[in-house]
CSV table of C-alpha atoms and ligand atoms in Angstrom, one decimal:
chain,number,residue,atom,x,y,z
S,208,MET,CA,-12.6,-12.3,-2.4
S,209,SER,CA,-9.1,-13.6,-2.2
S,210,ARG,CA,-6.6,-10.8,-1.6
S,211,GLU,CA,-3.5,-10.2,-3.8
S,212,GLN,CA,-0.3,-11.7,-2.4
S,213,VAL,CA,2.0,-10.8,-5.2
S,214,PHE,CA,3.6,-7.6,-6.4
S,215,THR,CA,6.0,-6.9,-9.1
S,216,LEU,CA,8.6,-4.2,-9.9
S,217,GLU,CA,9.9,-3.6,-13.4
S,218,ALA,CA,12.1,-0.6,-14.0
S,219,THR,CA,13.5,0.9,-17.1
S,220,PRO,CA,17.4,0.6,-17.1
S,221,LEU,CA,18.6,4.1,-16.5
S,222,LYS,CA,21.8,5.9,-17.6
S,223,TYR,CA,22.1,9.3,-15.8
S,224,GLY,CA,24.5,12.2,-15.9
S,225,ARG,CA,25.6,15.4,-17.7
S,226,GLY,CA,26.5,14.6,-21.2
S,227,ALA,CA,24.9,11.2,-21.2
S,228,ALA,CA,22.7,11.9,-24.2
S,229,ALA,CA,25.9,11.7,-26.4
S,230,GLU,CA,25.7,8.0,-25.7
S,231,ALA,CA,22.4,7.5,-27.5
S,232,GLY,CA,24.0,5.9,-30.6
S,233,TRP,CA,26.0,3.5,-28.4
S,234,GLU,CA,22.8,2.5,-26.6
S,235,LEU,CA,20.9,1.8,-29.8
S,236,GLU,CA,23.7,-0.2,-31.2
S,237,ARG,CA,23.8,-2.3,-28.0
S,238,LEU,CA,20.0,-2.9,-28.5
S,239,GLY,CA,20.7,-4.1,-32.0
S,240,VAL,CA,19.0,-1.2,-33.9
S,241,LYS,CA,20.0,-0.5,-37.5
S,242,ARG,CA,17.3,2.0,-38.5
S,243,ALA,CA,15.6,4.2,-36.0
S,244,MET,CA,12.7,6.6,-35.9
S,245,LEU,CA,13.5,9.5,-33.6
S,246,VAL,CA,10.2,11.1,-32.3
S,247,SER,CA,10.5,14.7,-31.0
S,248,ASP,CA,8.5,17.9,-30.9
S,249,PRO,CA,9.1,21.2,-32.6
S,250,GLY,CA,10.0,23.1,-29.4
S,251,VAL,CA,12.8,20.6,-28.5
S,252,ALA,CA,13.9,20.4,-32.1
S,253,GLY,CA,14.2,24.2,-32.0
S,254,THR,CA,16.7,24.1,-29.1
S,255,GLY,CA,19.0,21.9,-31.1
S,256,ILE,CA,18.7,18.9,-28.7
S,257,THR,CA,17.0,16.7,-31.3
S,258,GLY,CA,19.7,17.4,-33.9
S,259,ARG,CA,22.5,16.5,-31.4
S,260,VAL,CA,20.9,13.2,-30.5
S,261,ARG,CA,20.5,12.5,-34.2
S,262,GLU,CA,24.2,13.2,-34.8
S,263,SER,CA,25.1,10.9,-31.9
S,264,ILE,CA,23.0,8.1,-33.4
S,265,GLU,CA,24.4,8.6,-36.9
S,266,ALA,CA,28.0,8.6,-35.6
S,267,SER,CA,27.3,5.0,-34.5
S,268,GLY,CA,26.5,4.0,-38.1
S,269,ILE,CA,22.7,3.8,-37.4
S,270,GLU,CA,20.3,5.2,-39.9
S,271,VAL,CA,17.8,7.6,-38.3
S,272,GLU,CA,14.8,9.6,-39.5
S,273,VAL,CA,13.5,12.4,-37.4
S,274,TRP,CA,9.7,12.9,-36.9
S,275,ASP,CA,9.5,16.1,-34.8
S,276,ARG,CA,5.7,16.8,-34.9
S,277,ALA,CA,4.7,15.4,-31.5
S,278,ARG,CA,1.9,17.4,-29.9
S,279,VAL,CA,2.0,18.8,-26.4
S,280,GLU,CA,-1.2,17.1,-25.7
S,281,PRO,CA,-1.3,14.1,-28.0
S,282,THR,CA,-4.6,13.0,-29.5
S,283,ALA,CA,-5.5,9.7,-31.2
S,284,ASP,CA,-5.0,11.6,-34.5
S,285,SER,CA,-1.6,12.9,-33.7
S,286,PHE,CA,-0.6,9.4,-32.4
S,287,ALA,CA,-1.9,8.0,-35.7
S,288,GLU,CA,0.1,10.4,-37.8
S,289,ALA,CA,3.3,9.3,-36.1
S,290,ALA,CA,2.3,5.7,-36.2
S,291,ALA,CA,1.7,5.9,-40.0
S,292,PHE,CA,5.2,7.4,-40.4
S,293,ALA,CA,6.5,4.5,-38.2
S,294,VAL,CA,4.8,1.8,-40.3
S,295,ASP,CA,5.9,3.3,-43.6
S,296,GLY,CA,9.5,3.7,-42.4
S,297,ASP,CA,10.3,0.1,-41.7
S,298,PHE,CA,12.2,1.0,-38.5
S,299,ASP,CA,13.7,-1.6,-36.2
S,300,GLY,CA,14.0,0.7,-33.3
S,301,PHE,CA,12.6,3.9,-31.7
S,302,VAL,CA,13.9,6.9,-29.8
S,303,GLY,CA,11.7,9.5,-28.0
S,304,VAL,CA,13.4,12.8,-27.3
S,305,GLY,CA,11.4,15.4,-25.4
S,306,GLY,CA,8.7,15.7,-22.7
S,307,GLY,CA,6.2,13.1,-21.8
S,308,SER,CA,4.2,13.6,-25.0
S,309,SER,CA,7.2,12.9,-27.3
S,310,ILE,CA,8.2,9.8,-25.4
S,311,ASP,CA,4.6,8.6,-25.3
S,312,THR,CA,4.3,9.2,-29.1
S,313,ALA,CA,7.4,7.0,-29.6
S,314,LYS,CA,5.8,4.3,-27.4
S,315,VAL,CA,2.7,4.3,-29.6
S,316,SER,CA,4.6,4.5,-32.8
S,317,ASP,CA,6.6,1.4,-31.7
S,318,LEU,CA,3.4,-0.4,-30.8
S,319,ILE,CA,1.6,0.1,-34.1
S,320,ALA,CA,4.7,-0.5,-36.1
S,321,THR,CA,5.3,-3.8,-34.3
S,322,HIS,CA,1.7,-5.1,-33.9
S,323,GLY,CA,-0.4,-3.1,-36.4
S,324,GLY,CA,-4.0,-2.1,-35.7
S,325,GLU,CA,-5.5,1.2,-34.9
S,326,ILE,CA,-4.7,3.4,-31.9
S,327,MET,CA,-8.3,3.0,-30.4
S,328,ASP,CA,-7.9,-0.7,-30.5
S,329,TYR,CA,-5.3,-0.4,-27.6
S,330,VAL,CA,-6.7,2.6,-25.7
S,331,ASN,CA,-8.0,1.6,-22.2
S,332,ALA,CA,-11.6,0.4,-22.0
S,333,PRO,CA,-14.3,1.7,-22.0
S,334,VAL,CA,-12.9,4.7,-24.2
S,335,GLY,CA,-11.1,2.2,-26.5
S,336,GLU,CA,-11.1,-1.6,-27.0
S,337,GLY,CA,-8.3,-2.2,-24.4
S,338,ARG,CA,-6.5,-4.7,-26.6
S,339,LYS,CA,-3.2,-6.0,-25.2
S,340,PRO,CA,-0.1,-6.2,-27.3
S,341,PRO,CA,0.6,-9.9,-27.9
S,342,SER,CA,4.4,-9.7,-27.4
S,343,ALA,CA,7.3,-7.3,-26.7
S,344,LEU,CA,7.8,-4.3,-29.0
S,345,ARG,CA,10.9,-3.2,-30.9
S,346,PRO,CA,13.6,-1.5,-28.8
S,347,LEU,CA,12.8,2.0,-27.5
S,348,LEU,CA,15.3,4.5,-26.1
S,349,ALA,CA,13.7,7.4,-24.1
S,350,ILE,CA,15.6,10.7,-23.6
S,351,PRO,CA,13.6,13.0,-21.4
S,352,THR,CA,14.3,16.8,-21.8
S,353,THR,CA,12.1,18.1,-18.9
S,354,CYS,CA,12.3,17.2,-15.2
S,355,GLY,CA,8.9,15.9,-14.8
S,356,SER,CA,6.9,13.3,-16.7
S,357,GLY,CA,8.7,10.1,-15.8
S,358,ALA,CA,7.5,8.9,-19.1
S,359,GLU,CA,10.8,7.2,-19.5
S,360,ALA,CA,10.0,4.9,-16.7
S,361,THR,CA,6.4,4.1,-17.2
S,362,THR,CA,4.2,1.7,-19.2
S,363,VAL,CA,1.5,4.3,-20.2
S,364,ALA,CA,0.9,6.7,-23.2
S,365,ILE,CA,-1.5,9.4,-22.4
S,366,LEU,CA,-3.8,10.9,-25.1
S,367,ASP,CA,-6.6,13.4,-25.2
S,368,ILE,CA,-9.9,12.5,-26.7
S,369,PRO,CA,-11.3,15.9,-27.5
S,370,GLU,CA,-14.8,14.6,-28.7
S,371,GLN,CA,-15.3,12.9,-25.3
S,372,HIS,CA,-13.6,15.8,-23.3
S,373,VAL,CA,-11.5,13.1,-21.7
S,374,LYS,CA,-7.9,12.1,-21.4
S,375,THR,CA,-7.1,8.4,-21.2
S,376,GLY,CA,-4.2,6.2,-22.3
S,377,ILE,CA,-2.8,3.0,-23.5
S,378,SER,CA,-1.2,1.1,-20.7
S,379,HIS,CA,0.8,-2.1,-20.9
S,380,ARG,CA,4.2,-3.3,-19.6
S,381,TYR,CA,5.4,-3.7,-23.2
S,382,LEU,CA,5.2,0.0,-23.7
S,383,ARG,CA,7.9,0.6,-21.0
S,384,PRO,CA,11.1,1.9,-22.8
S,385,ASP,CA,14.0,-0.5,-22.9
S,386,GLN,CA,16.6,2.2,-21.9
S,387,ALA,CA,16.4,5.7,-20.6
S,388,ILE,CA,19.2,8.3,-20.8
S,389,VAL,CA,18.6,11.1,-18.3
S,390,ASP,CA,20.9,14.0,-19.0
S,391,PRO,CA,20.5,17.0,-16.8
S,392,GLU,CA,22.3,19.2,-19.4
S,393,LEU,CA,19.1,19.0,-21.6
S,394,THR,CA,17.2,21.0,-18.9
S,395,ASP,CA,19.6,24.0,-19.0
S,396,SER,CA,17.5,26.0,-21.3
S,397,LEU,CA,14.2,25.2,-19.8
S,398,PRO,CA,12.0,28.1,-18.7
S,399,ALA,CA,11.4,28.4,-14.9
S,400,GLU,CA,7.6,28.0,-15.4
S,401,VAL,CA,8.2,24.7,-17.2
S,402,VAL,CA,10.4,23.4,-14.4
S,403,ALA,CA,7.8,24.5,-11.8
S,404,SER,CA,5.0,22.6,-13.4
S,405,CYS,CA,7.0,19.6,-14.2
S,406,GLY,CA,8.5,19.4,-10.7
S,407,LEU,CA,5.1,19.7,-9.1
S,408,ASP,CA,3.9,16.7,-11.3
S,409,VAL,CA,6.9,14.7,-9.9
S,410,ILE,CA,5.8,15.6,-6.3
S,411,CYS,CA,2.3,14.4,-7.1
S,412,HIS,CA,3.5,11.2,-8.7
S,413,ALA,CA,5.6,10.5,-5.5
S,414,ALA,CA,3.0,11.6,-3.0
S,415,GLU,CA,0.0,9.9,-4.7
S,416,SER,CA,2.0,6.6,-5.0
S,417,TYR,CA,3.3,6.8,-1.6
S,418,VAL,CA,-0.2,7.0,0.1
S,419,ALA,CA,-1.8,4.7,-2.5
S,420,ARG,CA,-4.0,1.9,-1.4
S,421,PRO,CA,-1.6,-1.1,-0.6
S,422,TYR,CA,-1.5,-3.7,-3.3
S,423,SER,CA,-2.6,-6.4,-0.7
S,424,GLU,CA,-6.0,-4.7,-0.4
S,425,ARG,CA,-6.8,-5.5,-4.1
S,426,GLU,CA,-8.5,-8.7,-5.2
S,427,ALA,CA,-6.1,-11.2,-6.7
S,428,PRO,CA,-6.3,-11.4,-10.5
S,429,GLY,CA,-7.7,-14.5,-12.2
S,430,GLU,CA,-4.4,-15.0,-14.1
S,431,PRO,CA,-1.1,-13.2,-14.1
S,432,GLY,CA,-1.8,-11.2,-17.2
S,433,ASP,CA,-4.8,-9.5,-15.6
S,434,ARG,CA,-2.7,-7.9,-12.9
S,435,PRO,CA,-3.2,-4.2,-13.3
S,436,PRO,CA,-0.1,-2.1,-14.2
S,437,TYR,CA,-1.1,0.1,-11.2
S,438,GLN,CA,-0.9,-2.3,-8.4
S,439,GLY,CA,-1.2,-0.1,-5.4
S,440,ALA,CA,1.6,0.8,-2.9
S,441,THR,CA,4.2,-2.0,-2.4
S,442,PRO,CA,7.3,-2.1,-0.2
S,443,ILE,CA,9.5,-1.6,-3.2
S,444,SER,CA,7.5,1.3,-4.8
S,445,ASP,CA,7.6,3.0,-1.5
S,446,ILE,CA,11.4,3.3,-1.7
S,447,TRP,CA,11.4,5.2,-5.0
S,448,SER,CA,8.4,7.3,-4.2
S,449,ALA,CA,9.9,8.3,-0.8
S,450,LYS,CA,13.2,9.3,-2.4
S,451,ALA,CA,11.5,11.4,-5.1
S,452,LEU,CA,9.4,13.3,-2.3
S,453,GLU,CA,12.6,14.0,-0.4
S,454,TYR,CA,14.2,15.4,-3.7
S,455,GLY,CA,11.2,17.5,-4.5
S,456,GLY,CA,11.1,19.1,-1.2
S,457,ARG,CA,14.8,19.8,-1.2
S,458,TYR,CA,15.5,20.8,-4.8
S,459,LEU,CA,12.4,22.1,-6.6
S,460,ARG,CA,12.6,25.7,-5.4
S,461,ASP,CA,16.3,26.0,-6.4
S,462,ALA,CA,15.6,24.2,-9.7
S,463,VAL,CA,13.0,26.7,-10.7
S,464,GLY,CA,15.4,29.4,-9.7
S,465,GLY,CA,17.8,28.2,-12.3
S,466,ASP,CA,20.3,26.2,-10.3
S,467,ALA,CA,21.8,23.6,-12.6
S,468,GLU,CA,22.6,21.1,-9.9
S,469,ALA,CA,19.1,21.3,-8.4
S,470,ARG,CA,17.6,20.7,-11.9
S,471,GLY,CA,19.8,17.6,-12.2
S,472,TRP,CA,18.5,16.2,-8.9
S,473,MET,CA,14.9,17.0,-9.9
S,474,MET,CA,15.4,15.2,-13.2
S,475,LEU,CA,16.7,12.2,-11.3
S,476,GLY,CA,13.7,12.6,-9.0
S,477,ALA,CA,11.3,12.4,-11.9
S,478,SER,CA,12.7,9.1,-13.0
S,479,LEU,CA,12.7,7.8,-9.3
S,480,ALA,CA,9.0,8.8,-9.1
S,481,GLY,CA,8.3,7.3,-12.4
S,482,ILE,CA,9.5,4.0,-11.2
S,483,GLY,CA,7.5,4.3,-8.0
S,484,PHE,CA,4.3,5.4,-9.5
S,485,GLY,CA,4.8,3.2,-12.5
S,486,ALA,CA,4.3,0.3,-10.0
S,487,ALA,CA,1.9,1.7,-7.5
S,488,GLY,CA,-0.1,4.1,-9.5
S,489,VAL,CA,-1.5,7.6,-9.1
S,490,HIS,CA,-5.1,8.4,-8.1
S,491,ILE,CA,-7.3,11.4,-7.1
S,492,PRO,CA,-5.3,14.4,-8.3
S,493,HIS,CA,-4.3,12.7,-11.6
S,494,ALA,CA,-8.0,11.5,-12.2
S,495,CYS,CA,-9.1,15.2,-11.7
S,496,ALA,CA,-6.3,16.5,-13.8
S,497,TYR,CA,-7.6,14.8,-17.0
S,498,PRO,CA,-10.9,16.7,-17.3
S,499,ILE,CA,-9.2,19.8,-15.8
S,500,ALA,CA,-6.8,19.7,-18.8
S,501,GLY,CA,-9.4,18.4,-21.2
S,502,LEU,CA,-12.6,20.5,-20.7
S,503,LYS,CA,-11.3,24.0,-21.4
S,504,HIS,CA,-8.5,25.3,-23.5
S,505,ASP,CA,-8.5,29.1,-22.8
S,506,TYR,CA,-5.7,29.2,-20.2
S,507,ARG,CA,-2.4,30.6,-21.6
S,508,PRO,CA,0.4,29.5,-19.4
S,509,PRO,CA,3.3,31.9,-19.0
S,510,GLY,CA,6.6,30.3,-20.2
S,511,TYR,CA,5.0,27.9,-22.7
S,512,PRO,CA,4.6,28.3,-26.5
S,513,SER,CA,1.6,30.6,-26.9
S,514,ASP,CA,0.1,29.1,-30.2
S,515,HIS,CA,-2.8,27.5,-28.3
S,516,GLY,CA,-4.3,27.5,-24.8
S,517,PHE,CA,-3.8,24.6,-22.5
S,518,ILE,CA,-3.2,23.9,-18.8
S,519,PRO,CA,0.3,22.3,-18.3
S,520,HIS,CA,-0.1,18.9,-16.9
S,521,GLY,CA,1.7,19.5,-13.6
S,522,GLN,CA,-0.6,22.5,-12.9
S,523,SER,CA,-3.7,20.5,-13.6
S,524,VAL,CA,-2.5,17.8,-11.2
S,525,ILE,CA,-1.2,19.9,-8.3
S,526,VAL,CA,-4.3,22.2,-8.1
S,527,THR,CA,-6.5,19.5,-6.5
S,528,ALA,CA,-3.7,17.8,-4.6
S,529,PRO,CA,-4.1,19.8,-1.3
S,530,ALA,CA,-7.8,19.0,-1.0
S,531,ALA,CA,-7.3,15.4,-2.2
S,532,PHE,CA,-4.7,14.6,0.4
S,533,ARG,CA,-6.9,16.3,3.1
S,534,PHE,CA,-9.6,13.8,2.0
S,535,THR,CA,-7.4,10.7,1.9
S,536,TYR,CA,-5.7,11.5,5.3
S,537,GLU,CA,-8.0,9.4,7.4
S,538,ALA,CA,-7.3,6.3,5.4
S,539,SER,CA,-3.6,6.3,6.5
S,540,PRO,CA,-2.6,9.1,8.8
S,541,ASP,CA,1.0,7.7,9.2
S,542,ARG,CA,1.7,7.6,5.6
S,543,HIS,CA,0.4,11.1,5.1
S,544,ARG,CA,2.6,12.3,7.9
S,545,ARG,CA,5.6,10.5,6.5
S,546,ALA,CA,5.0,12.0,3.1
S,547,ALA,CA,4.9,15.5,4.7
S,548,GLU,CA,8.1,14.8,6.6
S,549,LEU,CA,9.8,13.8,3.4
S,550,LEU,CA,8.7,16.8,1.7
S,551,ALA,CA,9.6,19.2,4.6
S,552,GLY,CA,13.0,17.4,5.3
S,553,GLU,CA,12.3,17.3,9.0
S,554,PRO,CA,10.3,15.3,11.6
S,555,LEU,CA,6.8,16.5,12.0
S,556,PRO,CA,5.5,14.7,15.1
S,557,ASP,CA,2.3,16.8,15.3
S,558,ALA,CA,1.3,16.4,11.7
S,559,GLY,CA,-2.4,16.4,11.1
S,560,PRO,CA,-4.8,16.3,8.1
S,561,ASP,CA,-3.7,19.8,7.0
S,562,THR,CA,0.1,19.4,7.2
S,563,LEU,CA,0.7,17.8,3.7
S,564,PRO,CA,-1.8,20.1,2.0
S,565,GLU,CA,-0.2,23.2,3.6
S,566,LEU,CA,3.3,22.1,2.6
S,567,LEU,CA,2.0,21.7,-1.0
S,568,LEU,CA,0.3,25.0,-1.1
S,569,ALA,CA,3.5,26.8,0.2
S,570,LEU,CA,5.5,25.1,-2.5
S,571,MET,CA,3.0,26.1,-5.2
S,572,ARG,CA,3.2,29.7,-4.0
S,573,ASP,CA,7.0,29.7,-3.9
S,574,VAL,CA,7.4,28.4,-7.5
S,575,GLY,CA,4.6,30.8,-8.8
S,576,VAL,CA,1.9,28.4,-10.1
S,577,PRO,CA,-1.8,29.0,-9.7
S,578,THR,CA,-3.1,27.7,-6.5
S,579,GLY,CA,-6.8,27.4,-7.4
S,580,LEU,CA,-9.0,26.2,-10.3
S,581,GLU,CA,-10.5,29.7,-10.8
S,582,GLU,CA,-7.1,31.0,-11.9
S,583,LEU,CA,-7.2,28.2,-14.5
S,584,GLY,CA,-10.6,29.4,-15.8
S,585,TYR,CA,-13.0,27.1,-13.9
S,586,GLY,CA,-15.9,28.1,-11.7
S,587,VAL,CA,-18.4,26.4,-9.5
S,588,GLU,CA,-20.7,25.7,-12.5
S,589,ASP,CA,-18.0,23.5,-14.0
S,590,VAL,CA,-17.8,21.1,-11.0
S,591,ASP,CA,-20.3,18.6,-12.3
S,592,ALA,CA,-18.6,18.2,-15.6
S,593,LEU,CA,-15.3,17.9,-14.0
S,594,VAL,CA,-16.6,15.2,-11.6
S,595,GLU,CA,-18.1,13.3,-14.7
S,596,GLY,CA,-14.6,13.4,-16.3
S,597,ALA,CA,-12.7,12.3,-13.2
S,598,LEU,CA,-15.1,9.4,-12.7
S,599,LYS,CA,-14.1,8.1,-16.1
S,600,GLN,CA,-10.6,7.4,-14.6
S,601,GLN,CA,-11.6,4.3,-12.6
S,602,ARG,CA,-8.2,2.7,-13.4
S,603,LEU,CA,-6.7,5.5,-11.3
S,604,LEU,CA,-9.4,5.9,-8.7
S,605,VAL,CA,-9.3,2.3,-7.6
S,606,VAL,CA,-5.8,3.0,-6.4
S,607,ALA,CA,-7.0,5.8,-4.1
S,608,PRO,CA,-6.6,4.9,-0.4
S,609,ARG,CA,-10.1,6.1,0.3
S,610,GLU,CA,-13.1,5.6,-2.1
S,611,ALA,CA,-13.7,8.7,-4.1
S,612,ASP,CA,-17.2,8.7,-5.3
S,613,ALA,CA,-19.0,11.6,-7.2
S,614,GLU,CA,-19.8,13.4,-4.0
S,615,ALA,CA,-16.3,13.2,-2.6
S,616,LEU,CA,-14.8,14.4,-6.0
S,617,ALA,CA,-17.2,17.2,-6.1
S,618,ALA,CA,-16.2,18.3,-2.6
S,619,ILE,CA,-12.5,18.1,-3.5
S,620,LEU,CA,-13.0,20.1,-6.7
S,621,ARG,CA,-15.1,22.8,-4.9
S,622,ALA,CA,-12.4,23.1,-2.2
S,623,SER,CA,-9.8,23.5,-5.0
S,624,LEU,CA,-11.5,26.4,-6.7
Y,90,FE2,FE1,1.6,13.3,-14.0
């Protein structure tokens, strides 16, 4: 096998600051957009944010139509509904305003409007056909309203396939937004529980990518187009992931407590982590999170709309993170120690396998999220089904620093109960 010698870093151009969302129209004009589809969700629309962005766009003389039915957990059907609107509307640009699901829905609407076809044509194999978009999409502006997903910085759109009890995605560099506007003012009205869950997702993005298997341990691709979007840790992804870990440790508790400045730092941290994991990838906790979120829908998270049960993404990820990092520790003790130091904000010369897991558990307790799978409705009898679901995420698991087979995943899930 010839080892990979090349790595890449592509990042979404970022505009950050309180009030920056008012520049949405100016950014679309700069991108040459004359008629935009604005994708949002009912919750965000209800806060008035979607309407304000719409006004900013119209003030620049750009036509805009709002589609605000994005689902919290998008499915192929909900993506298809948005994509049909996108195809009919003859738009030359797209805007996603909301959490990861709204931004992901905007990515997919843009994809289908630009290149046609069905959602499943593009979904990662083996669940879908894994077709690659042949050329760049129409301009996409992403405006996140949470401090978590990093979707404004990434090349993936995640969807739930309820029939197969699995979450998967469409991933290609052309899905990456052309511009992000990160405006901390948009998080002012977020419930503490949402900030907690999103912030823990950020910390997982940062920690998983920081300890990911180095890109140079992967086999070199046959041709450049076959290089995976998740390359493994690189010297550049490390910079972004490390900074996001530092912000997470320093600001998440205060952000959950309602401190506006801390929320701003967490929002920036989400984008930094998005750039880091968008290049390096995430692995075991995210691979386990998909079946954890997909298998059962009975959990009613406090602080979220209560029309249907679901497990917030950040909670589904963080719940296995302590056990996952205890498992991966032996692959790279120095990196795990460094990740723990960044999170703790101090040198930890005596750090061992339990240090990073314990810091994460303390953080989970402090921000008030469930620390075990049982609280989320799972028992030991569900472990086999969860392992089966996690094993479908090979695109993620290959980035893990230590090989996680069925037995290892079962042990991690049991330890996370
Ligand atoms: Fe995530």
